[in-house]
Structure formats: C-alpha cells, structure tokens
Amino acid sequence: MKTIFGISADTLEQFEEAAQRSTECGATHLLVTEDLPVAQWQFDSPGDPYPAWYAFQPGLLKTFPPEDIHPYINLDHAKRVGEILEQRCEILRRYNLRGVYHTTEPQVLPEELYLAHPQWRGPRVDQPNRSRTARFAPCVGHPEVLRLYSESVSRLLRRCPEIDTFLFLTIDSGSGFCWAPSLYPGANGCSCCSEADLEDRAVGFLNILADSARQEGTELEIDLVEIEPRSWMRKTFRNPERLATRLPAGLSINHCEGPDGNPFASERFSNLFFNAFYPVVGLPRPLNFLKKLIHTETKGAKRAILSFNDGLNTDLNASLYQAFQKDPARNTREAMQLLHAVAGEIYDPESADTVFDIWSAIDDAEQQLASLDFGPFVLMGGLLARWITRPFVPFPEELGESERGSFFPYLFQARDENSALNLVDIQAMRMFEGWGARLLVEQSVEATFGHLNRARAAAESMGSSYPSESALMIARLYLLTCFLRTGRNAVAYQAQLDRLKAAMAEEEIQPPPPLGASASWDCRDLVNIARAEIDNTAETLEIIKKNGCAAVDMAPEGIPESIMRFSNDLISHLEAKISIMNAKWMDYARLSPPANP
C-alpha cells in the first residue's frame, strides 16, 4: 500500500525532518505543497477577502505557468514557489520518497487573462456572499485550456520529477467546472458546455493531465474530489461509482478509482492546521489519529493518507503509527490498549494512565465541539471573524480607523459594513445569532470546559516527573479555554446587544433615572460580558507572551498577518482590544438608563 504523509514544515530544515520521519515510518509519499508562501498578488481587488481561500493553494497554471499565462500572473511568486518545490523534491530524492501535489483545480485565473482570451472563461466559482468580485475558473472543455494544463504539468514534472500524485479539491476555494450544479453562484459556465457533458469534461481533464505526465516518464495518479456537501448543498458528481468505469487505473473522482470504482485512498486530504482547536497548536490528538489508522486498515483502499496534525506532534503520531503497523488494533478495546502502551513508551509506565487520561479528555473536547461545527468554531469565529482580537463594544460603527486597525482589515467578510461589524455574521452565515444560539453555544462550550479541565488536572499531576511538558500542556489547554470563552462571550454579547438596541427609546432626551433606580438586567448582563471578555483577553495575552508559537500559530517573523493566519502582531492587537474596550464604558448608558443608587 502507498502511504502518504502530510507534515507541516515552514522551513526546508523542517521539511527534511519530516522526510526523515516519514522514511523511518515506512511512508512512500510526502505532501510537498503545505506551508508554501501565500500568493498575496491574488488579492487584486481592495477589500475582497475571497482570494484567502485559494491564495495559499498552488494552482498549476499559476505556479508552473505556460508562456501564454506569463503576462497575467506574478512570475516572481511563481519562481519562488517553484524553487521551494524543487528544493523539497531534492530532499525527497535523498530519502527515496515520492511527492504529492495538493491544490484546488480548475482554479481561478486573473480577469485580465479572460479579457485577452474570452473563450477561456469558465464558470464563476466564488461564493457570492463572501466575495466582492466575481471570480472565474478556466473552462476545461476548451482545447486551448487543456493545452495550458498539459504544458503546466510538463513544466512541473521536469523540475520536480519526484511528484507522481495529484490530489485536487474542486467546487470550493476558487475552483470548479462549468455547469456543475453545486457551484456556489449556481450552475453556470460558457455556452460551449452544459451540465449534460460535465462528466465528459471531468474525465477528459484527468486524462489530459495523465497523458502529459506520461510523456515526461511519470505515471501520474490523480484523485479529484468535490467539497463534501453539507445538508443544504448539492452534489457535483451524482454517481462517481459509475463514472469510475470510464477512468483507467490510477485516476479517480470522489475517491472512486477507475475502472472498478474501488476507493482511491483511505480519506481525503485537508489542510493540516484546520482542526477543532486551531489556532491553538500542539495539543495532542492521538485518538483522532488512531481512528484514522483503523479506518485506513478497514477501508480497503490502495493508498493511505495521514495528516500529522499541526506538525508539533509528529513524534507522537509517528510512534503511534509504528506501533499500529506492528500490531494493528481490530476493535475499540485493542485500540485503547495500543494507545496506553504508546503512552508508557513515550513517557514511562507509571505515567501511562495519566497521559492516556489527557489524550482521552482532549478527544472528548474535540467531539463536543463538533456540535458547533459550521466549519471549526474557533477557526471560523475566533480567527476569520477575529473574535480573538476585535473589541466588543456597543457601537462598533463609531470606531475610528486606528481603533479598527487591529481587526477590521483581516475580517473574512464581504458584505456591507453593518454585517462586518456584527460579531455573529460569519461569512454570511448567522448560525450563532439570537438567544437560542447563545444558550446552545454556552451549553456546548461549558461541556467542553469540563473535558479540558480533566485534561488540565491530569497534566498538573505530571508536573513533578515532566515539568516542562506539563507546563506547556497546561498553557495550551488554558489558551484553548480562553479562545472558547471568547467565542461564548461573542455570541452572548451580540445576542444581548441586539435585544437592547431593538428596545431603545425613540425620544431624543431621556430624563435621569430616579434615585434608587438599578440598571436594567440586560444592560448589566451586557456590561458583565464585556468585563469578562476584557479579563479573558488579559489572560490570553499573558499565555501568548510566555509561550508564543509553542501555543498559538503565528506566521514566521517577517511574514505579515493575513486573513487566514495571525502574525507576531497578535500581542499588540490583543493589547489594543483591551484598551479600546476600557475606553467605551460610558457608551453603555446610551443603551439603557444607568443605575442611580
């Protein structure tokens, strides 16, 4: 079985460590496209956040561009990324590994290209409520576009011959096929295509890529996978099993490999960072990893795909992988025994129970947070809606430019300003709006706290034997608790603020409250949430100052903050949040008469 590992690596040194660890574990392939420089040039429309979904994805035509593409893309960025991939493949060569290229395809191309070559314009692929500019992927039904892709694959393989596997996500993150029923703006595309020939175009696209690779001496394997539809979304390929009969071995659509429809791989690949705890990093998730190993063993696929979390727990997962290879667990009891044995080997037999308790509690916390998963709760709200750094104030529309600078430029929000300033308007989804949502979030977060408290108590008991590991584990658990408190406070604050603003009196002048009057319960509640968030942010700040990138993901020094990733400015942004919230105490009197004891 081919075994594909994905291990985070910001530097070549880290990538070489990943290659060495992969070889020790018996892996055959290593992902080469994670943690590449973000293509900032694709943010070509001021205020439009949508390129954040694909600017970190190395689209083939923009990374190994044919001559016809050169005038329309940033060649310096393509050169830089291409050189990194070449260097990574040189490392693979030394360790006798093969490379895997993961991206979204067919991926957005610049509008200027379509103005020059209108016949290449394919479907609109952005999400209309999350973008401010229409974005179009190329039409792979057009022979000239297929020629471009063929040339791009040839250029890639000449420079990076170790790559022999493509994993493509489609119909998401700036990618898609003409007239696919699942396109975010609705089925659309060029007049030369139709929904009826969608399957023909998908099959033709994969075959062209494989034929081009074959001319370079590579038998390319490809899995093209649509975004997994949620309950409100339509499917792209209605019958991938039947579609697989039209594909040769090695080519696959929705994990159904031709020609017999057997599973291409044990699971689809996802971004290594986007788990339930991100942007907190380093919390071990071996139960999650073990479940994937068991799934891989029982799936019957020809290839195993394994994501090694956020890269900070590679040694743990590698040990678990090697133990599983020696003695595969066949049921839950055996899996737990295996995990307990690994805990004893990494630490010591006397600490195994305690370590196992930590891992189990962390897994329980992750399972609990699944109830809030419209996209990971901390990622979607804490990072993309910037709950972590934006001030909670009663009149956010009155914040000045300097007060907005710590959060507003990084919001993933493409609608009007009122939507952007609403805490629970998350990419045009208000899944946490209102009083009922407040109660749901509070209940789920409080239950998660119970699991995190268990993990923290167990970590504290390890302090005498493993002081540094214990301290860092506790810091990470506290930081996740702080981020979840922020999420709970954000939802509660907006729910109460909406109630108060709906009930505000219309009179221009309100008489002072009579002596002995108390503040209304709802205004007191809002003020208390604000104070709790200030205190919580101060605790967050202290943890990050002390532990830095060992606890929270921040871009390396010199890399600016982006919508998708904090930078070293996180500390100053948290300080600004506290300062701004403390400056707005008097604004609450505008919502409800203050107390007058």
XYZ file of C-alpha atoms in Angstrom, residues 30 33 49 105 116 119 226 255 268 277 279-280 362 371 436 457 494 508 531 539:
20
model
C 5.156 13.097 1.401
C 2.545 21.757 -1.122
C -11.322 38.661 1.139
C -8.474 22.752 -9.585
C -7.494 38.852 -23.607
C -13.023 31.870 -24.918
C -15.598 17.699 -4.741
C -12.270 8.608 -4.336
C -9.412 12.922 1.601
C -8.546 23.665 18.176
C -5.203 28.467 16.069
C -4.102 26.739 19.289
C -8.775 16.162 24.660
C -21.897 20.239 17.773
C -31.359 30.331 21.400
C -5.846 18.310 36.085
C -24.253 40.161 20.263
C -34.154 62.370 21.884
C -15.789 42.905 31.568
C -5.278 36.060 30.426
